[in-house]
Amino acid sequence: MAPGITRLEVEAPRVARRSRPGQFVIVRVDEQGERVPLTVAERDPKKGTIGLVFQAVGLSTRQMADMAVGDSLADVLGPLGQPTEIRRHGRVVCVAGGLGIAFMFPEITSFAEAGNEIVTILGARSQDLLFYVDDIRQLSSEVHIATDDGSLGHHGLVTDVLRELLDRGEHYDYCIATGPIPMMKATVALTKPHNIPTLVSLDPIMVDGTGMCGACRVTVGGEVKFACVDGPDFDGHQVDFEELAKRKRAFAEEEEICRLQAEADRLEQQRSDGP
Ligand code: FES
């Protein structure tokens, strides 16, 4: 879809029939693969397929990005999590950054179908990392774009754009924010003084995805919740983003070691295979 960002169309008829916006699946590329939680960004019940969008950052996602048409994943577990409550709120501002756009696309589709006016703010590091933009334009009354390098739209953050719209006196009845933790944290800080209810979608570290391991715990309104069964949607004004950020970083070192080991194994294999 964009450099480093891949879309897989997966034949999974039962998931395609049953999943609702906001829900996700956990996939494993093979028996040894990590369990990777991914939003169901698209579903086509007639074809029996779902669309998954991910960034190749770790070992398993790199393997997934290298898959060829016709290959199989070891397993696709889902749909998991609570579907988003889709209601008619009025004017809904949707703020999505980076891969958060994959989560936002089905949300925008459903909120627009429910009769809401959609104002969208999309952000990425640069223009070529944006995706679903044309589809989202069809569903939104306004689309604002922000890029870190200024290659398209506002040169800066999606939250700069939101701040400017709010300062200008624009009124929103509801906000949905998805993307990196600092982006969601900054969005809720802007919507809170305006009393705009704000939904965020969290993707903490997940293991089983069924509420048994406790890996995905997040603190919301002072209570411990499990993102996989209680979420992934939560009231953004209640989420402890500090704790969430700390937990997300917890395995960064192990992940890097694993990636370097895989790279070393690959080079070793190349050497022993000869020219
Ligand atoms: S992923 Fe294990 S409890 Fe949520």
PDB file of C-alpha atoms and ligand atoms in Angstrom:
ATOM      1  CA  MET A   1       0.000   0.000   0.000  1.00  0.00           C
ATOM      2  CA  ALA A   2       2.953   2.270   0.763  1.00  0.00           C
ATOM      3  CA  PRO A   3       6.683   1.770   1.405  1.00  0.00           C
ATOM      4  CA  GLY A   4       6.949  -0.752   4.254  1.00  0.00           C
ATOM      5  CA  ILE A   5       3.161  -1.059   4.566  1.00  0.00           C
ATOM      6  CA  THR A   6       1.484  -4.179   3.202  1.00  0.00           C
ATOM      7  CA  ARG A   7      -2.109  -5.214   2.691  1.00  0.00           C
ATOM      8  CA  LEU A   8      -2.963  -8.902   2.824  1.00  0.00           C
ATOM      9  CA  GLU A   9      -6.245 -10.164   1.484  1.00  0.00           C
ATOM     10  CA  VAL A  10      -6.969 -13.286   3.487  1.00  0.00           C
ATOM     11  CA  GLU A  11      -9.559 -15.913   2.716  1.00  0.00           C
ATOM     12  CA  ALA A  12     -11.363 -16.290   6.035  1.00  0.00           C
ATOM     13  CA  PRO A  13     -15.094 -16.591   5.244  1.00  0.00           C
ATOM     14  CA  ARG A  14     -16.374 -16.909   8.803  1.00  0.00           C
ATOM     15  CA  VAL A  15     -14.372 -13.921  10.029  1.00  0.00           C
ATOM     16  CA  ALA A  16     -15.535 -11.925   6.994  1.00  0.00           C
ATOM     17  CA  ARG A  17     -19.156 -12.740   7.848  1.00  0.00           C
ATOM     18  CA  ARG A  18     -18.977 -12.046  11.547  1.00  0.00           C
ATOM     19  CA  SER A  19     -16.509  -9.216  12.132  1.00  0.00           C
ATOM     20  CA  ARG A  20     -17.709  -5.690  12.836  1.00  0.00           C
ATOM     21  CA  PRO A  21     -15.829  -2.356  12.776  1.00  0.00           C
ATOM     22  CA  GLY A  22     -13.409  -2.093  15.677  1.00  0.00           C
ATOM     23  CA  GLN A  23     -12.715  -5.809  15.856  1.00  0.00           C
ATOM     24  CA  PHE A  24      -9.402  -7.453  15.141  1.00  0.00           C
ATOM     25  CA  VAL A  25      -7.786 -10.825  14.472  1.00  0.00           C
ATOM     26  CA  ILE A  26      -4.584 -12.375  15.792  1.00  0.00           C
ATOM     27  CA  VAL A  27      -2.488 -13.983  13.092  1.00  0.00           C
ATOM     28  CA  ARG A  28       0.564 -16.210  13.147  1.00  0.00           C
ATOM     29  CA  VAL A  29       2.650 -16.502  10.039  1.00  0.00           C
ATOM     30  CA  ASP A  30       3.876 -19.991  11.020  1.00  0.00           C
ATOM     31  CA  GLU A  31       4.071 -22.273  14.059  1.00  0.00           C
ATOM     32  CA  GLN A  32       6.970 -20.257  15.524  1.00  0.00           C
ATOM     33  CA  GLY A  33       5.540 -16.862  14.609  1.00  0.00           C
ATOM     34  CA  GLU A  34       4.605 -14.145  17.049  1.00  0.00           C
ATOM     35  CA  ARG A  35       0.918 -13.563  17.572  1.00  0.00           C
ATOM     36  CA  VAL A  36       0.248 -10.314  15.756  1.00  0.00           C
ATOM     37  CA  PRO A  37      -3.016  -8.452  16.448  1.00  0.00           C
ATOM     38  CA  LEU A  38      -4.357  -6.704  13.332  1.00  0.00           C
ATOM     39  CA  THR A  39      -7.494  -4.668  12.749  1.00  0.00           C
ATOM     40  CA  VAL A  40      -9.924  -6.070  10.207  1.00  0.00           C
ATOM     41  CA  ALA A  41      -9.588  -3.073   7.895  1.00  0.00           C
ATOM     42  CA  GLU A  42     -11.802  -4.513   5.171  1.00  0.00           C
ATOM     43  CA  ARG A  43     -14.311  -7.319   4.938  1.00  0.00           C
ATOM     44  CA  ASP A  44     -16.103  -8.810   1.989  1.00  0.00           C
ATOM     45  CA  PRO A  45     -18.608 -11.405   3.206  1.00  0.00           C
ATOM     46  CA  LYS A  46     -19.577 -12.357  -0.368  1.00  0.00           C
ATOM     47  CA  LYS A  47     -16.006 -13.140  -1.376  1.00  0.00           C
ATOM     48  CA  GLY A  48     -15.240 -14.503   2.087  1.00  0.00           C
ATOM     49  CA  THR A  49     -12.144 -12.333   2.488  1.00  0.00           C
ATOM     50  CA  ILE A  50     -10.779  -9.820   4.966  1.00  0.00           C
ATOM     51  CA  GLY A  51      -8.156  -7.125   4.384  1.00  0.00           C
ATOM     52  CA  LEU A  52      -5.326  -6.691   6.889  1.00  0.00           C
ATOM     53  CA  VAL A  53      -2.883  -3.793   6.756  1.00  0.00           C
ATOM     54  CA  PHE A  54       0.394  -3.831   8.649  1.00  0.00           C
ATOM     55  CA  GLN A  55       3.858  -2.375   8.771  1.00  0.00           C
ATOM     56  CA  ALA A  56       6.811  -4.743   8.504  1.00  0.00           C
ATOM     57  CA  VAL A  57       8.676  -3.819  11.672  1.00  0.00           C
ATOM     58  CA  GLY A  58       9.379  -7.093  13.487  1.00  0.00           C
ATOM     59  CA  LEU A  59      10.436 -10.529  12.342  1.00  0.00           C
ATOM     60  CA  SER A  60       6.928 -11.963  11.905  1.00  0.00           C
ATOM     61  CA  THR A  61       5.550  -8.943  10.064  1.00  0.00           C
ATOM     62  CA  ARG A  62       8.571  -9.001   7.736  1.00  0.00           C
ATOM     63  CA  GLN A  63       7.821 -12.647   6.953  1.00  0.00           C
ATOM     64  CA  MET A  64       4.194 -11.761   6.339  1.00  0.00           C
ATOM     65  CA  ALA A  65       5.194  -8.946   4.002  1.00  0.00           C
ATOM     66  CA  ASP A  66       7.251 -11.447   1.970  1.00  0.00           C
ATOM     67  CA  MET A  67       4.340 -13.848   1.449  1.00  0.00           C
ATOM     68  CA  ALA A  68       3.285 -14.622  -2.107  1.00  0.00           C
ATOM     69  CA  VAL A  69      -0.234 -14.892  -3.477  1.00  0.00           C
ATOM     70  CA  GLY A  70      -1.629 -18.305  -2.540  1.00  0.00           C
ATOM     71  CA  ASP A  71       0.519 -18.749   0.594  1.00  0.00           C
ATOM     72  CA  SER A  72      -1.183 -19.596   3.879  1.00  0.00           C
ATOM     73  CA  LEU A  73      -0.916 -18.135   7.352  1.00  0.00           C
ATOM     74  CA  ALA A  74      -0.653 -20.680  10.174  1.00  0.00           C
ATOM     75  CA  ASP A  75      -3.762 -19.246  11.802  1.00  0.00           C
ATOM     76  CA  VAL A  76      -6.163 -16.331  11.894  1.00  0.00           C
ATOM     77  CA  LEU A  77      -8.043 -16.056  15.183  1.00  0.00           C
ATOM     78  CA  GLY A  78     -11.071 -13.834  15.383  1.00  0.00           C
ATOM     79  CA  PRO A  79     -13.029 -11.720  15.195  1.00  0.00           C
ATOM     80  CA  LEU A  80     -11.830 -10.564  18.622  1.00  0.00           C
ATOM     81  CA  GLY A  81     -12.656  -7.591  20.813  1.00  0.00           C
ATOM     82  CA  GLN A  82     -15.797  -5.536  21.151  1.00  0.00           C
ATOM     83  CA  PRO A  83     -17.261  -3.964  18.020  1.00  0.00           C
ATOM     84  CA  THR A  84     -17.365  -0.159  18.035  1.00  0.00           C
ATOM     85  CA  GLU A  85     -20.698   1.265  19.087  1.00  0.00           C
ATOM     86  CA  ILE A  86     -21.854   2.985  15.912  1.00  0.00           C
ATOM     87  CA  ARG A  87     -24.353   5.754  16.578  1.00  0.00           C
ATOM     88  CA  ARG A  88     -25.521   8.961  15.028  1.00  0.00           C
ATOM     89  CA  HIS A  89     -23.717  11.701  16.923  1.00  0.00           C
ATOM     90  CA  GLY A  90     -23.845  14.496  14.359  1.00  0.00           C
ATOM     91  CA  ARG A  91     -20.484  15.905  13.334  1.00  0.00           C
ATOM     92  CA  VAL A  92     -17.671  13.447  13.932  1.00  0.00           C
ATOM     93  CA  VAL A  93     -13.999  14.367  13.653  1.00  0.00           C
ATOM     94  CA  CYS A  94     -11.772  11.354  12.853  1.00  0.00           C
ATOM     95  CA  VAL A  95      -8.067  11.787  13.582  1.00  0.00           C
ATOM     96  CA  ALA A  96      -5.784   9.032  12.308  1.00  0.00           C
ATOM     97  CA  GLY A  97      -2.024   8.815  12.130  1.00  0.00           C
ATOM     98  CA  GLY A  98       0.224   6.225  10.474  1.00  0.00           C
ATOM     99  CA  LEU A  99      -1.168   2.729  10.615  1.00  0.00           C
ATOM    100  CA  GLY A 100      -4.138   4.063  12.597  1.00  0.00           C
ATOM    101  CA  ILE A 101      -5.632   4.842   9.179  1.00  0.00           C
ATOM    102  CA  ALA A 102      -6.243   1.076   8.731  1.00  0.00           C
ATOM    103  CA  PHE A 103      -8.419   1.073  11.857  1.00  0.00           C
ATOM    104  CA  MET A 104     -10.115   4.324  10.902  1.00  0.00           C
ATOM    105  CA  PHE A 105     -11.271   3.296   7.431  1.00  0.00           C
ATOM    106  CA  PRO A 106     -14.038   0.870   8.538  1.00  0.00           C
ATOM    107  CA  GLU A 107     -14.997   3.248  11.367  1.00  0.00           C
ATOM    108  CA  ILE A 108     -15.484   6.130   8.944  1.00  0.00           C
ATOM    109  CA  THR A 109     -17.491   3.886   6.627  1.00  0.00           C
ATOM    110  CA  SER A 110     -19.855   2.831   9.429  1.00  0.00           C
ATOM    111  CA  PHE A 111     -20.194   6.245  11.058  1.00  0.00           C
ATOM    112  CA  ALA A 112     -20.955   7.796   7.653  1.00  0.00           C
ATOM    113  CA  GLU A 113     -23.548   5.083   6.940  1.00  0.00           C
ATOM    114  CA  ALA A 114     -25.169   5.882  10.294  1.00  0.00           C
ATOM    115  CA  GLY A 115     -25.789   9.444   9.069  1.00  0.00           C
ATOM    116  CA  ASN A 116     -22.895  11.318  10.673  1.00  0.00           C
ATOM    117  CA  GLU A 117     -21.021  14.117   8.966  1.00  0.00           C
ATOM    118  CA  ILE A 118     -17.374  13.070   8.881  1.00  0.00           C
ATOM    119  CA  VAL A 119     -14.438  15.458   9.092  1.00  0.00           C
ATOM    120  CA  THR A 120     -11.173  13.558   8.717  1.00  0.00           C
ATOM    121  CA  ILE A 121      -7.621  14.493   9.631  1.00  0.00           C
ATOM    122  CA  LEU A 122      -5.000  12.047   8.331  1.00  0.00           C
ATOM    123  CA  GLY A 123      -1.321  12.133   9.144  1.00  0.00           C
ATOM    124  CA  ALA A 124       1.848  10.295   8.166  1.00  0.00           C
ATOM    125  CA  ARG A 125       5.590  10.861   8.075  1.00  0.00           C
ATOM    126  CA  SER A 126       5.357  11.686   4.372  1.00  0.00           C
ATOM    127  CA  GLN A 127       2.841  11.707   1.541  1.00  0.00           C
ATOM    128  CA  ASP A 128       3.806   8.271   0.193  1.00  0.00           C
ATOM    129  CA  LEU A 129       2.942   6.643   3.540  1.00  0.00           C
ATOM    130  CA  LEU A 130      -0.730   7.653   3.334  1.00  0.00           C
ATOM    131  CA  PHE A 131      -3.265   5.089   2.150  1.00  0.00           C
ATOM    132  CA  TYR A 132      -7.078   4.730   1.746  1.00  0.00           C
ATOM    133  CA  VAL A 133      -7.144   8.497   1.135  1.00  0.00           C
ATOM    134  CA  ASP A 134      -9.405   8.384  -1.941  1.00  0.00           C
ATOM    135  CA  ASP A 135     -11.870   6.020  -0.248  1.00  0.00           C
ATOM    136  CA  ILE A 136     -11.942   8.232   2.837  1.00  0.00           C
ATOM    137  CA  ARG A 137     -12.506  11.359   0.719  1.00  0.00           C
ATOM    138  CA  GLN A 138     -15.699   9.791  -0.669  1.00  0.00           C
ATOM    139  CA  LEU A 139     -17.063   9.422   2.850  1.00  0.00           C
ATOM    140  CA  SER A 140     -15.933  12.717   4.426  1.00  0.00           C
ATOM    141  CA  SER A 141     -17.207  16.267   4.053  1.00  0.00           C
ATOM    142  CA  GLU A 142     -13.657  17.510   4.684  1.00  0.00           C
ATOM    143  CA  VAL A 143     -10.279  15.778   4.625  1.00  0.00           C
ATOM    144  CA  HIS A 144      -7.256  17.498   6.142  1.00  0.00           C
ATOM    145  CA  ILE A 145      -3.777  16.076   5.750  1.00  0.00           C
ATOM    146  CA  ALA A 146      -0.651  16.577   7.815  1.00  0.00           C
ATOM    147  CA  THR A 147       2.798  15.189   7.048  1.00  0.00           C
ATOM    148  CA  ASP A 148       5.936  15.344   9.191  1.00  0.00           C
ATOM    149  CA  ASP A 149       8.063  16.355   6.196  1.00  0.00           C
ATOM    150  CA  GLY A 150       5.531  18.736   4.655  1.00  0.00           C
ATOM    151  CA  SER A 151       5.285  16.694   1.433  1.00  0.00           C
ATOM    152  CA  LEU A 152       1.478  17.037   1.515  1.00  0.00           C
ATOM    153  CA  GLY A 153      -0.908  19.243   3.481  1.00  0.00           C
ATOM    154  CA  HIS A 154       0.078  20.792   6.774  1.00  0.00           C
ATOM    155  CA  HIS A 155       3.787  20.500   7.631  1.00  0.00           C
ATOM    156  CA  GLY A 156       3.506  19.045  11.120  1.00  0.00           C
ATOM    157  CA  LEU A 157       1.148  16.994  13.234  1.00  0.00           C
ATOM    158  CA  VAL A 158      -2.501  16.002  12.892  1.00  0.00           C
ATOM    159  CA  THR A 159      -3.073  17.550  16.300  1.00  0.00           C
ATOM    160  CA  ASP A 160      -1.860  20.955  14.986  1.00  0.00           C
ATOM    161  CA  VAL A 161      -4.680  20.746  12.449  1.00  0.00           C
ATOM    162  CA  LEU A 162      -7.229  19.704  15.074  1.00  0.00           C
ATOM    163  CA  ARG A 163      -6.113  22.545  17.351  1.00  0.00           C
ATOM    164  CA  GLU A 164      -6.496  25.051  14.545  1.00  0.00           C
ATOM    165  CA  LEU A 165      -9.991  23.794  13.672  1.00  0.00           C
ATOM    166  CA  LEU A 166     -11.091  23.955  17.305  1.00  0.00           C
ATOM    167  CA  ASP A 167      -9.559  27.430  17.760  1.00  0.00           C
ATOM    168  CA  ARG A 168     -11.434  28.545  14.685  1.00  0.00           C
ATOM    169  CA  GLY A 169     -14.646  27.589  16.487  1.00  0.00           C
ATOM    170  CA  GLU A 170     -15.481  24.410  14.568  1.00  0.00           C
ATOM    171  CA  HIS A 171     -17.906  22.253  16.503  1.00  0.00           C
ATOM    172  CA  TYR A 172     -17.703  18.485  16.772  1.00  0.00           C
ATOM    173  CA  ASP A 173     -20.062  16.150  18.618  1.00  0.00           C
ATOM    174  CA  TYR A 174     -17.719  13.192  18.739  1.00  0.00           C
ATOM    175  CA  CYS A 175     -14.081  12.349  18.051  1.00  0.00           C
ATOM    176  CA  ILE A 176     -12.341   9.113  17.090  1.00  0.00           C
ATOM    177  CA  ALA A 177      -8.550   9.002  17.362  1.00  0.00           C
ATOM    178  CA  THR A 178      -6.315   6.139  16.260  1.00  0.00           C
ATOM    179  CA  GLY A 179      -2.593   5.960  15.766  1.00  0.00           C
ATOM    180  CA  PRO A 180       0.607   6.237  17.785  1.00  0.00           C
ATOM    181  CA  ILE A 181       0.178   6.642  21.545  1.00  0.00           C
ATOM    182  CA  PRO A 182       1.563  10.233  21.710  1.00  0.00           C
ATOM    183  CA  MET A 183      -0.846  11.251  18.945  1.00  0.00           C
ATOM    184  CA  MET A 184      -3.881   9.827  20.754  1.00  0.00           C
ATOM    185  CA  LYS A 185      -2.710  11.359  24.019  1.00  0.00           C
ATOM    186  CA  ALA A 186      -2.347  14.799  22.395  1.00  0.00           C
ATOM    187  CA  THR A 187      -5.762  14.451  20.717  1.00  0.00           C
ATOM    188  CA  VAL A 188      -7.604  13.727  23.951  1.00  0.00           C
ATOM    189  CA  ALA A 189      -5.809  16.660  25.595  1.00  0.00           C
ATOM    190  CA  LEU A 190      -7.334  18.898  22.909  1.00  0.00           C
ATOM    191  CA  THR A 191     -10.859  17.453  22.967  1.00  0.00           C
ATOM    192  CA  LYS A 192     -11.220  17.330  26.748  1.00  0.00           C
ATOM    193  CA  PRO A 193     -11.561  21.108  27.357  1.00  0.00           C
ATOM    194  CA  HIS A 194     -14.219  21.166  24.606  1.00  0.00           C
ATOM    195  CA  ASN A 195     -16.088  18.234  26.193  1.00  0.00           C
ATOM    196  CA  ILE A 196     -15.967  16.247  22.983  1.00  0.00           C
ATOM    197  CA  PRO A 197     -16.405  12.526  23.793  1.00  0.00           C
ATOM    198  CA  THR A 198     -13.369  10.810  22.290  1.00  0.00           C
ATOM    199  CA  LEU A 199     -12.969   7.171  21.379  1.00  0.00           C
ATOM    200  CA  VAL A 200      -9.466   5.747  21.037  1.00  0.00           C
ATOM    201  CA  SER A 201      -8.457   2.315  19.798  1.00  0.00           C
ATOM    202  CA  LEU A 202      -5.604   0.744  21.727  1.00  0.00           C
ATOM    203  CA  ASP A 203      -3.210  -1.919  20.520  1.00  0.00           C
ATOM    204  CA  PRO A 204      -1.141  -2.912  23.535  1.00  0.00           C
ATOM    205  CA  ILE A 205       0.999  -6.046  23.575  1.00  0.00           C
ATOM    206  CA  MET A 206      -1.341  -8.981  23.127  1.00  0.00           C
ATOM    207  CA  VAL A 207      -0.709 -12.676  23.520  1.00  0.00           C
ATOM    208  CA  ASP A 208      -3.801 -14.867  23.623  1.00  0.00           C
ATOM    209  CA  GLY A 209      -6.365 -12.212  22.659  1.00  0.00           C
ATOM    210  CA  THR A 210      -9.057 -13.902  24.716  1.00  0.00           C
ATOM    211  CA  GLY A 211      -8.689 -12.331  28.168  1.00  0.00           C
ATOM    212  CA  MET A 212      -6.620 -15.099  29.776  1.00  0.00           C
ATOM    213  CA  CYS A 213      -2.984 -13.958  29.781  1.00  0.00           C
ATOM    214  CA  GLY A 214      -3.312 -10.382  31.051  1.00  0.00           C
ATOM    215  CA  ALA A 215      -0.628  -9.067  28.678  1.00  0.00           C
ATOM    216  CA  CYS A 216      -2.931  -6.437  27.213  1.00  0.00           C
ATOM    217  CA  ARG A 217      -3.949  -4.776  30.464  1.00  0.00           C
ATOM    218  CA  VAL A 218      -4.510  -1.051  30.371  1.00  0.00           C
ATOM    219  CA  THR A 219      -5.749   1.306  33.049  1.00  0.00           C
ATOM    220  CA  VAL A 220      -8.924   3.129  32.114  1.00  0.00           C
ATOM    221  CA  GLY A 221     -10.640   5.390  34.637  1.00  0.00           C
ATOM    222  CA  GLY A 222      -8.477   3.890  37.397  1.00  0.00           C
ATOM    223  CA  GLU A 223      -9.638   0.349  36.582  1.00  0.00           C
ATOM    224  CA  VAL A 224      -7.635  -2.418  34.964  1.00  0.00           C
ATOM    225  CA  LYS A 225      -9.129  -3.429  31.633  1.00  0.00           C
ATOM    226  CA  PHE A 226      -8.018  -5.980  29.075  1.00  0.00           C
ATOM    227  CA  ALA A 227      -7.822  -4.403  25.632  1.00  0.00           C
ATOM    228  CA  CYS A 228      -8.540  -7.704  23.888  1.00  0.00           C
ATOM    229  CA  VAL A 229     -11.887  -8.395  25.520  1.00  0.00           C
ATOM    230  CA  ASP A 230     -12.978  -5.037  26.994  1.00  0.00           C
ATOM    231  CA  GLY A 231     -11.605  -3.009  24.066  1.00  0.00           C
ATOM    232  CA  PRO A 232      -9.857  -2.208  21.838  1.00  0.00           C
ATOM    233  CA  ASP A 233     -12.065   0.940  21.973  1.00  0.00           C
ATOM    234  CA  PHE A 234     -11.993   3.006  25.142  1.00  0.00           C
ATOM    235  CA  ASP A 235     -12.990   6.445  26.353  1.00  0.00           C
ATOM    236  CA  GLY A 236      -9.820   8.385  25.534  1.00  0.00           C
ATOM    237  CA  HIS A 237     -10.338  10.822  28.396  1.00  0.00           C
ATOM    238  CA  GLN A 238      -9.994   7.959  30.876  1.00  0.00           C
ATOM    239  CA  VAL A 239      -6.948   6.107  29.490  1.00  0.00           C
ATOM    240  CA  ASP A 240      -3.601   6.127  31.333  1.00  0.00           C
ATOM    241  CA  PHE A 241      -1.388   6.785  28.294  1.00  0.00           C
ATOM    242  CA  GLU A 242       1.843   7.000  30.331  1.00  0.00           C
ATOM    243  CA  GLU A 243       1.479   3.422  31.517  1.00  0.00           C
ATOM    244  CA  LEU A 244       0.451   2.220  28.070  1.00  0.00           C
ATOM    245  CA  ALA A 245       3.547   3.795  26.458  1.00  0.00           C
ATOM    246  CA  LYS A 246       5.815   2.169  29.036  1.00  0.00           C
ATOM    247  CA  ARG A 247       4.315  -1.269  28.471  1.00  0.00           C
ATOM    248  CA  LYS A 248       4.581  -0.934  24.683  1.00  0.00           C
ATOM    249  CA  ARG A 249       8.321  -0.284  24.994  1.00  0.00           C
ATOM    250  CA  ALA A 250       8.903  -3.213  27.346  1.00  0.00           C
ATOM    251  CA  PHE A 251      10.036  -5.719  24.700  1.00  0.00           C
ATOM    252  CA  ALA A 252      11.747  -3.378  22.222  1.00  0.00           C
ATOM    253  CA  GLU A 253      15.197  -4.790  23.013  1.00  0.00           C
ATOM    254  CA  GLU A 254      14.146  -8.454  22.645  1.00  0.00           C
ATOM    255  CA  GLU A 255      12.449  -7.604  19.364  1.00  0.00           C
ATOM    256  CA  GLU A 256      15.624  -6.024  17.997  1.00  0.00           C
ATOM    257  CA  ILE A 257      17.743  -9.009  19.104  1.00  0.00           C
ATOM    258  CA  CYS A 258      15.302 -11.348  17.398  1.00  0.00           C
ATOM    259  CA  ARG A 259      15.428  -9.301  14.183  1.00  0.00           C
ATOM    260  CA  LEU A 260      19.246  -9.199  14.151  1.00  0.00           C
ATOM    261  CA  GLN A 261      19.437 -12.946  14.832  1.00  0.00           C
ATOM    262  CA  ALA A 262      17.099 -13.648  11.916  1.00  0.00           C
ATOM    263  CA  GLU A 263      19.184 -11.424   9.655  1.00  0.00           C
ATOM    264  CA  ALA A 264      22.390 -13.217  10.757  1.00  0.00           C
ATOM    265  CA  ASP A 265      20.735 -16.615  10.087  1.00  0.00           C
ATOM    266  CA  ARG A 266      19.651 -15.449   6.651  1.00  0.00           C
ATOM    267  CA  LEU A 267      23.177 -14.285   5.729  1.00  0.00           C
ATOM    268  CA  GLU A 268      24.641 -17.521   7.063  1.00  0.00           C
ATOM    269  CA  GLN A 269      22.199 -19.503   4.944  1.00  0.00           C
ATOM    270  CA  GLN A 270      23.126 -17.438   1.871  1.00  0.00           C
ATOM    271  CA  ARG A 271      26.834 -18.099   2.518  1.00  0.00           C
ATOM    272  CA  SER A 272      26.357 -21.852   2.901  1.00  0.00           C
ATOM    273  CA  ASP A 273      24.143 -22.008  -0.225  1.00  0.00           C
ATOM    274  CA  GLY A 274      27.090 -20.533  -2.149  1.00  0.00           C
ATOM    275  CA  PRO A 275      27.002 -18.189  -5.162  1.00  0.00           C
TER     276      PRO A 275
HETATM  277  S1  FES B   1      -4.097 -10.537  25.129  1.00  0.00           S
HETATM  278 FE1  FES B   1      -4.094 -11.835  26.825  1.00  0.00          FE
HETATM  279  S2  FES B   1      -5.585 -11.012  28.127  1.00  0.00           S
HETATM  280 FE2  FES B   1      -5.652  -9.763  26.380  1.00  0.00          FE
END
